[in-house]
PDB file of C-alpha atoms in Angstrom:
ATOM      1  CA  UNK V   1       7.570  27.657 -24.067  1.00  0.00           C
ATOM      2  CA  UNK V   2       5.862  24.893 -21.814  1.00  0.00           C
ATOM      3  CA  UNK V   3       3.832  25.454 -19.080  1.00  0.00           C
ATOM      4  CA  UNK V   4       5.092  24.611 -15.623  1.00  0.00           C
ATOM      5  CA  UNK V   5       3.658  21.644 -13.360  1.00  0.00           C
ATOM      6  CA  UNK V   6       2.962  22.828 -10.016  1.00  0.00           C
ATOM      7  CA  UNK V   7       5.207  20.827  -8.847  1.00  0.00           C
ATOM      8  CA  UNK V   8       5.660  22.294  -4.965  1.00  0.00           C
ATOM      9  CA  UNK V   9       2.591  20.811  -4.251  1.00  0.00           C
ATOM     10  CA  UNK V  10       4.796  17.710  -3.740  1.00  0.00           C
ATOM     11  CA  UNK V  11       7.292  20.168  -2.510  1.00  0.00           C
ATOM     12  CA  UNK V  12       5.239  20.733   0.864  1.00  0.00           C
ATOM     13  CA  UNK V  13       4.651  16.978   1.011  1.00  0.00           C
ATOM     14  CA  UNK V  14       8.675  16.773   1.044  1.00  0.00           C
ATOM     15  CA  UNK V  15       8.936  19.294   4.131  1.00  0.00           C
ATOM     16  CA  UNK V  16       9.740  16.582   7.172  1.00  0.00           C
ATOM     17  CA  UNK V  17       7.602  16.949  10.667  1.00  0.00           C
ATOM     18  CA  UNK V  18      11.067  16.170  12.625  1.00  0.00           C
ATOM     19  CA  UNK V  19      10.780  16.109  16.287  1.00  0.00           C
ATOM     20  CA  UNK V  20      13.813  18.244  17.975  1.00  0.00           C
ATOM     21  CA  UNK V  21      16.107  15.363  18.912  1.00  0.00           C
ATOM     22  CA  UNK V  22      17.801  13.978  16.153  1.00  0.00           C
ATOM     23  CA  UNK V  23      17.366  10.472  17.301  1.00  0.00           C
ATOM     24  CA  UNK V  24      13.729  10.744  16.957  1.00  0.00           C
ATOM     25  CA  UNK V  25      13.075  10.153  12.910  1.00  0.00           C
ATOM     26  CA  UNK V  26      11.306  13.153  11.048  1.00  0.00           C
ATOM     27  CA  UNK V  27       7.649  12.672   9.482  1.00  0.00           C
ATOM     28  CA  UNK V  28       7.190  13.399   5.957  1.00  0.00           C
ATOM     29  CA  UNK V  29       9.626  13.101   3.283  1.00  0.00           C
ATOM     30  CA  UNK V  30      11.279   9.591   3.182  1.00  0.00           C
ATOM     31  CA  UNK V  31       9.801   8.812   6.773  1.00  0.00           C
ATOM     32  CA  UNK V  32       6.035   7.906   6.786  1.00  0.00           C
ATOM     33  CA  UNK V  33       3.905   7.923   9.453  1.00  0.00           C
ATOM     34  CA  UNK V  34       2.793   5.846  12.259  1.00  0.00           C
ATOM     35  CA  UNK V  35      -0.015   3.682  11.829  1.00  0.00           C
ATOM     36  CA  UNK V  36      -3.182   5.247  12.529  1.00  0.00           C
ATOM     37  CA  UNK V  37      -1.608   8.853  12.872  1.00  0.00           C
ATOM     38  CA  UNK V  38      -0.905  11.284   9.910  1.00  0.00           C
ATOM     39  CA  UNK V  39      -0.388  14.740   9.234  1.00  0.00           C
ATOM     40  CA  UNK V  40      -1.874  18.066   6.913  1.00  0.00           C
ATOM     41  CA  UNK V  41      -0.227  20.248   5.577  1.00  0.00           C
ATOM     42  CA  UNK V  42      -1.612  23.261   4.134  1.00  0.00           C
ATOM     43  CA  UNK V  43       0.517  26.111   2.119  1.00  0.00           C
ATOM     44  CA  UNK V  44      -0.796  29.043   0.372  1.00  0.00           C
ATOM     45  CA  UNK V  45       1.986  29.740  -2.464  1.00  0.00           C
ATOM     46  CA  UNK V  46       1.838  34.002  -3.936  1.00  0.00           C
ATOM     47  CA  UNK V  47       3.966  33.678  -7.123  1.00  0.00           C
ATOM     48  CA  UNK V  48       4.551  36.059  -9.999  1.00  0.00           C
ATOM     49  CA  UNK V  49       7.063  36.456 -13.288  1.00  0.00           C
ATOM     50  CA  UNK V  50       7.908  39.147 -15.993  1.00  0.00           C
ATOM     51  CA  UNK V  51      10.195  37.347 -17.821  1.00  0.00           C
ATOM     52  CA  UNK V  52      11.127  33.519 -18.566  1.00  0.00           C
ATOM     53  CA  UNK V  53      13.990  31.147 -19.951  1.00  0.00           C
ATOM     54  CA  UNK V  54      14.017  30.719 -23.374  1.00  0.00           C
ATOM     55  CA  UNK V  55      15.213  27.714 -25.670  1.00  0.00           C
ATOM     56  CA  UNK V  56      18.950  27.951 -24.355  1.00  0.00           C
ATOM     57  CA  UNK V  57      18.146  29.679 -20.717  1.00  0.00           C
ATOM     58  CA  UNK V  58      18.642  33.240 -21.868  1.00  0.00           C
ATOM     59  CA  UNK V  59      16.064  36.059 -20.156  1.00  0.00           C
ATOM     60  CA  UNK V  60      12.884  36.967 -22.422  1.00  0.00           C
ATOM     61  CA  UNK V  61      10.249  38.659 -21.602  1.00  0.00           C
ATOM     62  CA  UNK V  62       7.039  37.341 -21.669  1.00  0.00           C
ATOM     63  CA  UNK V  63       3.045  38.690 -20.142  1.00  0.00           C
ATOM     64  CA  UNK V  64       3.064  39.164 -16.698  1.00  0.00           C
ATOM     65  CA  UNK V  65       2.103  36.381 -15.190  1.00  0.00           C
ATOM     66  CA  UNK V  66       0.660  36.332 -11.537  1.00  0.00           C
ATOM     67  CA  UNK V  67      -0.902  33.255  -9.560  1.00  0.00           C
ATOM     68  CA  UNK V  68      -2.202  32.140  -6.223  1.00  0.00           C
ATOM     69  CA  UNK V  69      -2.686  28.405  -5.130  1.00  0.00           C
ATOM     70  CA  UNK V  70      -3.721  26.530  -1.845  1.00  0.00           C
ATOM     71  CA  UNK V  71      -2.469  23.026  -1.307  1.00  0.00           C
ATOM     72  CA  UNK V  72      -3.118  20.646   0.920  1.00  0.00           C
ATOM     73  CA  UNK V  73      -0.782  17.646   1.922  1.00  0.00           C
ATOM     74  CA  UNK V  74      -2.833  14.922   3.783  1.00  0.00           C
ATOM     75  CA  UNK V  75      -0.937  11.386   4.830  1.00  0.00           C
ATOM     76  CA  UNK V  76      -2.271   8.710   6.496  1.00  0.00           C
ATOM     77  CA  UNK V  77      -0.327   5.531   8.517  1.00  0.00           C
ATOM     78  CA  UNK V  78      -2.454   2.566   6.872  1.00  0.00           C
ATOM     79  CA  UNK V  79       0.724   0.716   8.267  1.00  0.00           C
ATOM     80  CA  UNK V  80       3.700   1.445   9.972  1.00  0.00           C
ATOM     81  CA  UNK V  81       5.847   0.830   6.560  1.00  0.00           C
ATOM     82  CA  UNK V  82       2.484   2.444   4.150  1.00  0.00           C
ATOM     83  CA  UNK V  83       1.008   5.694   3.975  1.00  0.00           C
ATOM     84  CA  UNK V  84      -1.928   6.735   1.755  1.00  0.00           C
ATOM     85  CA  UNK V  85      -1.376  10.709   0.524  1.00  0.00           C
ATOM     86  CA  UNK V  86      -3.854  12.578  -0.687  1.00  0.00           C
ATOM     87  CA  UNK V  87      -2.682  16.217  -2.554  1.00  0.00           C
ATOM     88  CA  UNK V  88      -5.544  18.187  -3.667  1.00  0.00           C
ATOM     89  CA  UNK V  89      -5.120  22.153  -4.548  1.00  0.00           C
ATOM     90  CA  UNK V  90      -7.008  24.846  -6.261  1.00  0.00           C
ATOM     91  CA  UNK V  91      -5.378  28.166  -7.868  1.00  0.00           C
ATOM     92  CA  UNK V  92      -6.474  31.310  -9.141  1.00  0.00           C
ATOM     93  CA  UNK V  93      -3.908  32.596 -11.848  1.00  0.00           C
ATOM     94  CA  UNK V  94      -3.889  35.283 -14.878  1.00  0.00           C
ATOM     95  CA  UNK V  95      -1.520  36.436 -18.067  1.00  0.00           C
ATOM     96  CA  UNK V  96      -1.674  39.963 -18.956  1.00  0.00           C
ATOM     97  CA  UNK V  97      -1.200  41.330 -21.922  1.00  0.00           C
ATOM     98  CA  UNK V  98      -1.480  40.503 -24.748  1.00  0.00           C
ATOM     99  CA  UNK V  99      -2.878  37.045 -23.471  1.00  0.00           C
ATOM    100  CA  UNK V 100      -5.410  38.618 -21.220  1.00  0.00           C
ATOM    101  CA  UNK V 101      -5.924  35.063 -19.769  1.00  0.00           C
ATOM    102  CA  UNK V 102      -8.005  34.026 -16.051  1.00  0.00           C
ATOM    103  CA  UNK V 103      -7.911  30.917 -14.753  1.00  0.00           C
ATOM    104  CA  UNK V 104      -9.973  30.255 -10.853  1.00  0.00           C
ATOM    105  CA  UNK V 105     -10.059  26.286 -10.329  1.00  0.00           C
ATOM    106  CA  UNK V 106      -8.900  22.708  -9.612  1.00  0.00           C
ATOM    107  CA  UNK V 107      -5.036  22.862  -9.608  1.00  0.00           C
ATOM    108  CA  UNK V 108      -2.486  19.767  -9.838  1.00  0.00           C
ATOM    109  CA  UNK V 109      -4.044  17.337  -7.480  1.00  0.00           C
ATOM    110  CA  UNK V 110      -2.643  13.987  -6.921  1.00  0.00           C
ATOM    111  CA  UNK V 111      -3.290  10.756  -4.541  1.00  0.00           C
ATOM    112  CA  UNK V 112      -0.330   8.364  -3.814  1.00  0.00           C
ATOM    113  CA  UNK V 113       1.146   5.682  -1.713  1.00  0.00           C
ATOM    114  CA  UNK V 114       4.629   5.626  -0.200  1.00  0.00           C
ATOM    115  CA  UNK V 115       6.365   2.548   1.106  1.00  0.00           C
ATOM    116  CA  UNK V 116       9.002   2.227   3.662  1.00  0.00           C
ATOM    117  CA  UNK V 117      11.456  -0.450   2.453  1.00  0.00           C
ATOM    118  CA  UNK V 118      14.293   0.130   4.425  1.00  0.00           C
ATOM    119  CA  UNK V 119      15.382   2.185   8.006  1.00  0.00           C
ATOM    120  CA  UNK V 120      17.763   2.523  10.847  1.00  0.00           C
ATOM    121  CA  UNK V 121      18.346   4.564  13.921  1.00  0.00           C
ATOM    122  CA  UNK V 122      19.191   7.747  11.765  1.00  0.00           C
ATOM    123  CA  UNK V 123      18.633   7.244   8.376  1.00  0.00           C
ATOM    124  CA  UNK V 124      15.404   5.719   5.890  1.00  0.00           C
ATOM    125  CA  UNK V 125      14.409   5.091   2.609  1.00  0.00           C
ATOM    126  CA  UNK V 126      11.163   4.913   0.888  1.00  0.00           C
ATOM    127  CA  UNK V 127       9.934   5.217  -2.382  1.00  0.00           C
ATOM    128  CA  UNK V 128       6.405   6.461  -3.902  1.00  0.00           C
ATOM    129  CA  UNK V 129       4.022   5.998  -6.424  1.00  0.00           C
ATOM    130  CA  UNK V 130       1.391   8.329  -7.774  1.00  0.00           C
ATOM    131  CA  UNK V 131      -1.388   9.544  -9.720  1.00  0.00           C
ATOM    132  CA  UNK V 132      -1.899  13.462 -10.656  1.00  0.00           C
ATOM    133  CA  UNK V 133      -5.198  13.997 -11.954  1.00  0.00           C
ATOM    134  CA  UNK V 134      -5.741  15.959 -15.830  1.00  0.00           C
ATOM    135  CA  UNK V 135      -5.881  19.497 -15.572  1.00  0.00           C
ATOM    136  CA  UNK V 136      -5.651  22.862 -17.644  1.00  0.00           C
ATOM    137  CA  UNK V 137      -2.981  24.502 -15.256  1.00  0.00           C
ATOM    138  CA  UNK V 138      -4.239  27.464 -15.298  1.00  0.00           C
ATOM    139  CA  UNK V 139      -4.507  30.842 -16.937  1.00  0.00           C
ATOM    140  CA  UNK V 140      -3.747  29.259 -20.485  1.00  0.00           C
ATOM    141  CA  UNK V 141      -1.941  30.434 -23.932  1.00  0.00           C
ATOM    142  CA  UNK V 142      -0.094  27.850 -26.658  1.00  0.00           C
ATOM    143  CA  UNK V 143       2.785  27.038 -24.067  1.00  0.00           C
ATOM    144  CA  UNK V 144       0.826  27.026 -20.707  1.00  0.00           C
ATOM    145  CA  UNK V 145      -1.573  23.897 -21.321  1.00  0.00           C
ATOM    146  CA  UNK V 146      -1.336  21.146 -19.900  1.00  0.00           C
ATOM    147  CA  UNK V 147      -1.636  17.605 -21.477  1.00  0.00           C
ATOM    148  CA  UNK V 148      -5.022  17.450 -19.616  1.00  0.00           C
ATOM    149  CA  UNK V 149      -4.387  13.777 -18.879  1.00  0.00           C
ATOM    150  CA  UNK V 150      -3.681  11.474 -16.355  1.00  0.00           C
ATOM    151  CA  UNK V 151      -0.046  12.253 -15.215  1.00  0.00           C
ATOM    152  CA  UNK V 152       2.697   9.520 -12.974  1.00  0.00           C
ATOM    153  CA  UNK V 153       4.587  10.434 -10.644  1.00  0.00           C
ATOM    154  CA  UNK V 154       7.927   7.122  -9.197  1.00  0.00           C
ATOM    155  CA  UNK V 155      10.109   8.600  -6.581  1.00  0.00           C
ATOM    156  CA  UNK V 156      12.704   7.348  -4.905  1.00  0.00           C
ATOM    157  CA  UNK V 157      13.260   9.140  -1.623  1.00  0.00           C
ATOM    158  CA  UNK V 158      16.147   9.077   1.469  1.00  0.00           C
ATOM    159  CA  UNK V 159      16.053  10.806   5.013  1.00  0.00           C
ATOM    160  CA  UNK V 160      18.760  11.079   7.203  1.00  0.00           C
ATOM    161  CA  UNK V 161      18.980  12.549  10.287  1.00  0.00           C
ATOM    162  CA  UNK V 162      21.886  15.046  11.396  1.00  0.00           C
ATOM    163  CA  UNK V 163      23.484  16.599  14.245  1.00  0.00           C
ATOM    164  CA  UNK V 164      25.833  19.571  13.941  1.00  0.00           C
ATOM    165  CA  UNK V 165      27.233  20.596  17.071  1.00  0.00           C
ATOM    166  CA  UNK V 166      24.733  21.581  19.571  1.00  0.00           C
ATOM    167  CA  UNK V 167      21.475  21.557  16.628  1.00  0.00           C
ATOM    168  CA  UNK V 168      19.437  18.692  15.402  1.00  0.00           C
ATOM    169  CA  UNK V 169      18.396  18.157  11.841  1.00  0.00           C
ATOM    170  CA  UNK V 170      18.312  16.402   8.696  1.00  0.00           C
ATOM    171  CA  UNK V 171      19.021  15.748   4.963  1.00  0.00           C
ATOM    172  CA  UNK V 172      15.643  14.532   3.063  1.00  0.00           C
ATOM    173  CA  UNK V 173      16.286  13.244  -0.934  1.00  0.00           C
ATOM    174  CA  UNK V 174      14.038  12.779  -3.717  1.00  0.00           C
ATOM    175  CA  UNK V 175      14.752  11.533  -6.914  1.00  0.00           C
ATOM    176  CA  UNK V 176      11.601  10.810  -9.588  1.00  0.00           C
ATOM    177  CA  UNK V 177      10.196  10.665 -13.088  1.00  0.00           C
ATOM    178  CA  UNK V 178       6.935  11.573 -13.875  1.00  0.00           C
ATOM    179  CA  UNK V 179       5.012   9.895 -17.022  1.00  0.00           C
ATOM    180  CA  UNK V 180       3.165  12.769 -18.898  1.00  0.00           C
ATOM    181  CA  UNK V 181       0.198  11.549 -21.406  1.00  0.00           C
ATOM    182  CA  UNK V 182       0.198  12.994 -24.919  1.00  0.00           C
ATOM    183  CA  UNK V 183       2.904  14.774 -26.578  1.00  0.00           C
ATOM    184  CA  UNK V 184       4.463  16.295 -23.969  1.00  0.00           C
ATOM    185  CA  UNK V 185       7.870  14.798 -22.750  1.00  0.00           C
ATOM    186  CA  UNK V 186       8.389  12.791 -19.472  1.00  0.00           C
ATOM    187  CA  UNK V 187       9.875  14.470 -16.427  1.00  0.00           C
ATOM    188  CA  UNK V 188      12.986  14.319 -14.143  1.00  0.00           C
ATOM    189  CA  UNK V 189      12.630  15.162 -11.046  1.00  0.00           C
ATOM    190  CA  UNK V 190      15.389  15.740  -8.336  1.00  0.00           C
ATOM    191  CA  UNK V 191      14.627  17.647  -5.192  1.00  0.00           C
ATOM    192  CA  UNK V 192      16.811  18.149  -1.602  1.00  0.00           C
ATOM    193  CA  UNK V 193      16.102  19.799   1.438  1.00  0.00           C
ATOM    194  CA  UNK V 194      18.041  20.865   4.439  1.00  0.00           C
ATOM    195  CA  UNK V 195      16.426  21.116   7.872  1.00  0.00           C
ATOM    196  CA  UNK V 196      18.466  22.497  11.373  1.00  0.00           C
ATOM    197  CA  UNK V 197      16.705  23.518  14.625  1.00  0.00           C
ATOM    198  CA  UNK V 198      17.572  26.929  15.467  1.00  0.00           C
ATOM    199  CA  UNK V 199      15.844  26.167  18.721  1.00  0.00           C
ATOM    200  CA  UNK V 200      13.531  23.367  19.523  1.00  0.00           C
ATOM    201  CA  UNK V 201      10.864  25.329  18.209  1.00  0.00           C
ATOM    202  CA  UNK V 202      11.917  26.800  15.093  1.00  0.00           C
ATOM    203  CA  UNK V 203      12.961  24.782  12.051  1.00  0.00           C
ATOM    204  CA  UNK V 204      15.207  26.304   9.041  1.00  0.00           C
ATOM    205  CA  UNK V 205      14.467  24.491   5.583  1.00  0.00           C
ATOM    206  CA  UNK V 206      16.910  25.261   2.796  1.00  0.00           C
ATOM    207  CA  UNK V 207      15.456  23.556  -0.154  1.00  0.00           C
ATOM    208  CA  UNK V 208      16.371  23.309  -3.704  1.00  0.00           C
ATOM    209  CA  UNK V 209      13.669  21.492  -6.590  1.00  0.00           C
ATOM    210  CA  UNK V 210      15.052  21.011 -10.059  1.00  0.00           C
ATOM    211  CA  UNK V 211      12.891  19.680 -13.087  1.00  0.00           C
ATOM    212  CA  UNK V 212      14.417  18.527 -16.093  1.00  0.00           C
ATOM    213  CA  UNK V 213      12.125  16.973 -19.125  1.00  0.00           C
ATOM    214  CA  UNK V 214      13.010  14.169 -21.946  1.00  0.00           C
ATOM    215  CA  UNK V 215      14.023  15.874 -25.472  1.00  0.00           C
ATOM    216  CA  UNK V 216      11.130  17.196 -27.649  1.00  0.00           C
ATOM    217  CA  UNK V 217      11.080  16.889 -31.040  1.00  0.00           C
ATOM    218  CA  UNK V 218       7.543  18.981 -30.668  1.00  0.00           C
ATOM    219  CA  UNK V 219       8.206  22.654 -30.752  1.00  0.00           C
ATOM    220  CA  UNK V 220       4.624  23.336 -28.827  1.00  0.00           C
ATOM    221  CA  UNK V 221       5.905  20.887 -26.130  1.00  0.00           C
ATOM    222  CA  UNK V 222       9.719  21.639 -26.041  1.00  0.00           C
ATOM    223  CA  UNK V 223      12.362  20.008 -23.651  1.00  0.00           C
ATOM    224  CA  UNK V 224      12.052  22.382 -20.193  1.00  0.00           C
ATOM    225  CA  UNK V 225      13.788  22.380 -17.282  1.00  0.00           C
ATOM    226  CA  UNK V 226      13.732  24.638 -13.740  1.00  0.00           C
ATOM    227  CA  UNK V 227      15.516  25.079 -10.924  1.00  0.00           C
ATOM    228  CA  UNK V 228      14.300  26.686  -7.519  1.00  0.00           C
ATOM    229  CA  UNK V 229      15.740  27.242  -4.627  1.00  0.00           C
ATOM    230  CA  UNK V 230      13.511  28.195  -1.139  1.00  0.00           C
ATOM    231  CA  UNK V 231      13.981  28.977   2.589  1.00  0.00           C
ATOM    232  CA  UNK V 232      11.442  28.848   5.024  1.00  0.00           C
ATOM    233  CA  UNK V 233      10.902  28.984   8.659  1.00  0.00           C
ATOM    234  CA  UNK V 234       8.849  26.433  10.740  1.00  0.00           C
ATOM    235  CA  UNK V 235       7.891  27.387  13.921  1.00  0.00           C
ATOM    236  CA  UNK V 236       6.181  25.039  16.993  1.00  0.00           C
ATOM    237  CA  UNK V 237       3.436  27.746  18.990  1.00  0.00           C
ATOM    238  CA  UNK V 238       1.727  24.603  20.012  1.00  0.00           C
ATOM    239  CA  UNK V 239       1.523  21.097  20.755  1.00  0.00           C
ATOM    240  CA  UNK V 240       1.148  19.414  17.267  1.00  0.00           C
ATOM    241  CA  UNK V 241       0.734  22.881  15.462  1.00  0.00           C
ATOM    242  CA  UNK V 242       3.562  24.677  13.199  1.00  0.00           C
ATOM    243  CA  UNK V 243       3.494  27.380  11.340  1.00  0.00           C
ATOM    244  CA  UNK V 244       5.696  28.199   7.975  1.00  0.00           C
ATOM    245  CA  UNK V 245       6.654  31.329   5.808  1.00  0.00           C
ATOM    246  CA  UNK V 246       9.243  31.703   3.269  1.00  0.00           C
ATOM    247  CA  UNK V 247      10.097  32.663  -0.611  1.00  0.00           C
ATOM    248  CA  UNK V 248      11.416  30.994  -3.589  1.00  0.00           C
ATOM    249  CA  UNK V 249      12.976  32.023  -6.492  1.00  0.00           C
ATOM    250  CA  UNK V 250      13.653  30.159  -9.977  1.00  0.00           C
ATOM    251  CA  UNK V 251      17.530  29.879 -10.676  1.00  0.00           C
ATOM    252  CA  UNK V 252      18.162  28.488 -13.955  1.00  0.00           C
ATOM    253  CA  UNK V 253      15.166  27.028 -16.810  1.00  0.00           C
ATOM    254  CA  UNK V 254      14.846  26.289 -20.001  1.00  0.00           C
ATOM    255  CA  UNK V 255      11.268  26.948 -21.693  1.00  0.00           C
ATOM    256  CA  UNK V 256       9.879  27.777 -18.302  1.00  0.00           C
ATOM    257  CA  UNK V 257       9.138  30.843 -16.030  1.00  0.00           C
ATOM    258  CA  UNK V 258      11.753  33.092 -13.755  1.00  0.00           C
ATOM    259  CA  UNK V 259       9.271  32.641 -10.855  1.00  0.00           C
ATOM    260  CA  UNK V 260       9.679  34.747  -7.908  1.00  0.00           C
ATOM    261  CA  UNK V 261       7.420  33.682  -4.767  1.00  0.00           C
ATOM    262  CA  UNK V 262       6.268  33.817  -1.039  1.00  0.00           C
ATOM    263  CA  UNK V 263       4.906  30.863   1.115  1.00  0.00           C
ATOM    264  CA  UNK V 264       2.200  30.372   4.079  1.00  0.00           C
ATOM    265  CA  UNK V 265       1.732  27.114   5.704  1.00  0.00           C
ATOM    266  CA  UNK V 266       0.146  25.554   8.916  1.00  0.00           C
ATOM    267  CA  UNK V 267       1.257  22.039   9.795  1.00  0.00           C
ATOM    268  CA  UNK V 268      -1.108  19.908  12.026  1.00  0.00           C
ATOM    269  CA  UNK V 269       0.056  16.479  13.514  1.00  0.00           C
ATOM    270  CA  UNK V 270      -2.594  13.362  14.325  1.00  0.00           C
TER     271      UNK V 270
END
């Protein structure tokens, strides 16, 4: 099996700031902020799994495996059209037996820049280029290491704004491919998310992240692939504040973890 890239660290830097009129573009995502303002995001993701995909997607079981990380999403106007992003994130995670593996640390971190190239009253398009910096990810075993090398992230990314009846809300696309060093195959990556306003305080996110990797011809760094769906709440108590909880389950995989998990999260607008 191959370990899994903590890959909802971009996940929270996909979660759009939209204002409650659908005329006013969302933050985040495919829109980037206004120069000289920006925006943090920080989630607290409680996962765990018992059993994983094997070679052709079929339940196995496999040592429990249990982890907590903190991420933090930090973007930065340099322009109206450029934002700098910073992603840094440290976990805590464990295998039982018989791995008996710790792991408290540095977690996937990255720094990127996203450009605007294109926008209209309702809709934008960006893409986004990236840097994740070598780590172990995590409690480790023969299929959980990492290539412990420089990894590349090239997305592609498209926000649209919606109205359905009386609610506000939007549509947010990303499609990428990572570049991972060593052995270990390259990365799809194509992930969509759903936002409505319940009220103008509370946002719904429906959100669905899918992985795919380039064939292996490696059997300690297989082909893996994951799909995870999440819902979440966002909800306004102040001016410039939100707060977010929700879960997340893992769908479908090959070579990867049947990850079942809850989220925290505290937006901040500046």
């Amino acid at each position: 099996m191959r370990r899994r890239h903590f890959r909802r660290i971009v996940f929270a830097a996909s979660l759009p700031l939209a204002s409650s009129l659908a005329s006013s573009p969302a933050r985040a995502g495919a829109w980037t902020p206004d120069q000289g303002h920006g925006e943090i995001i920080v989630t607290t993701f409680f996962e765990q799994a018992g059993v994983a995909y094997d070679q052709i997607g079929r339940f196995t079981p496999t040592p429990f495996y249990r982890s907590a990380q903190a991420t933090a999403y930090v973007a930065y106007g340099v322009t109206d059209w450029l934002a700098a992003i910073v992603l840094p994130s440290v976990q805590s995670s464990s295998l039982g037996a018989p791995e008996n593996q710790r792991y408290t640390g540095l977690g996937d971190s990255e720094i990127a820049v996203q450009a605007r190239v294109w926008r209209d009253d309702s809709t934008v398009i960006s893409v986004l280029a990236g840097v994740r910096a070598a780590t172990s990810g995590g409690a480790t075993n023969s299929w959980l290491q990492g290539p412990n090398q420089p990894e590349y992230d090239f997305q592609l990314l498209l926000g649209h704004n919606v109205s359905l009846r009386d609610f506000s809300g939007f549509l947010d696309f990303a499609a990428g491919y990572r570049l991972v060093g060593g052995s270990t195959p390259n990365e799809g990556h194509f992930d969509a998310t759903f936002g409505l306003y319940a009220t103008p305080e509370l946002l719904v996110l429906a959100q669905s992240f899918n992985t795919i990797s380039a064939a292996s011809s490696n059997p300690q760094t297989p082909q893996w692939a994951q799909a995870k769906a999440q819902l979440s709440l966002v909800y306004q108590f102040s001016a410039g504040w939100r707060a977010q909880a929700g879960g997340y389950v893992t769908l479908a995989g090959l070579n990867a973890y049947r990850e079942n998990g809850l989220l925290l999260g505290l937006w901040r607008k500046f």
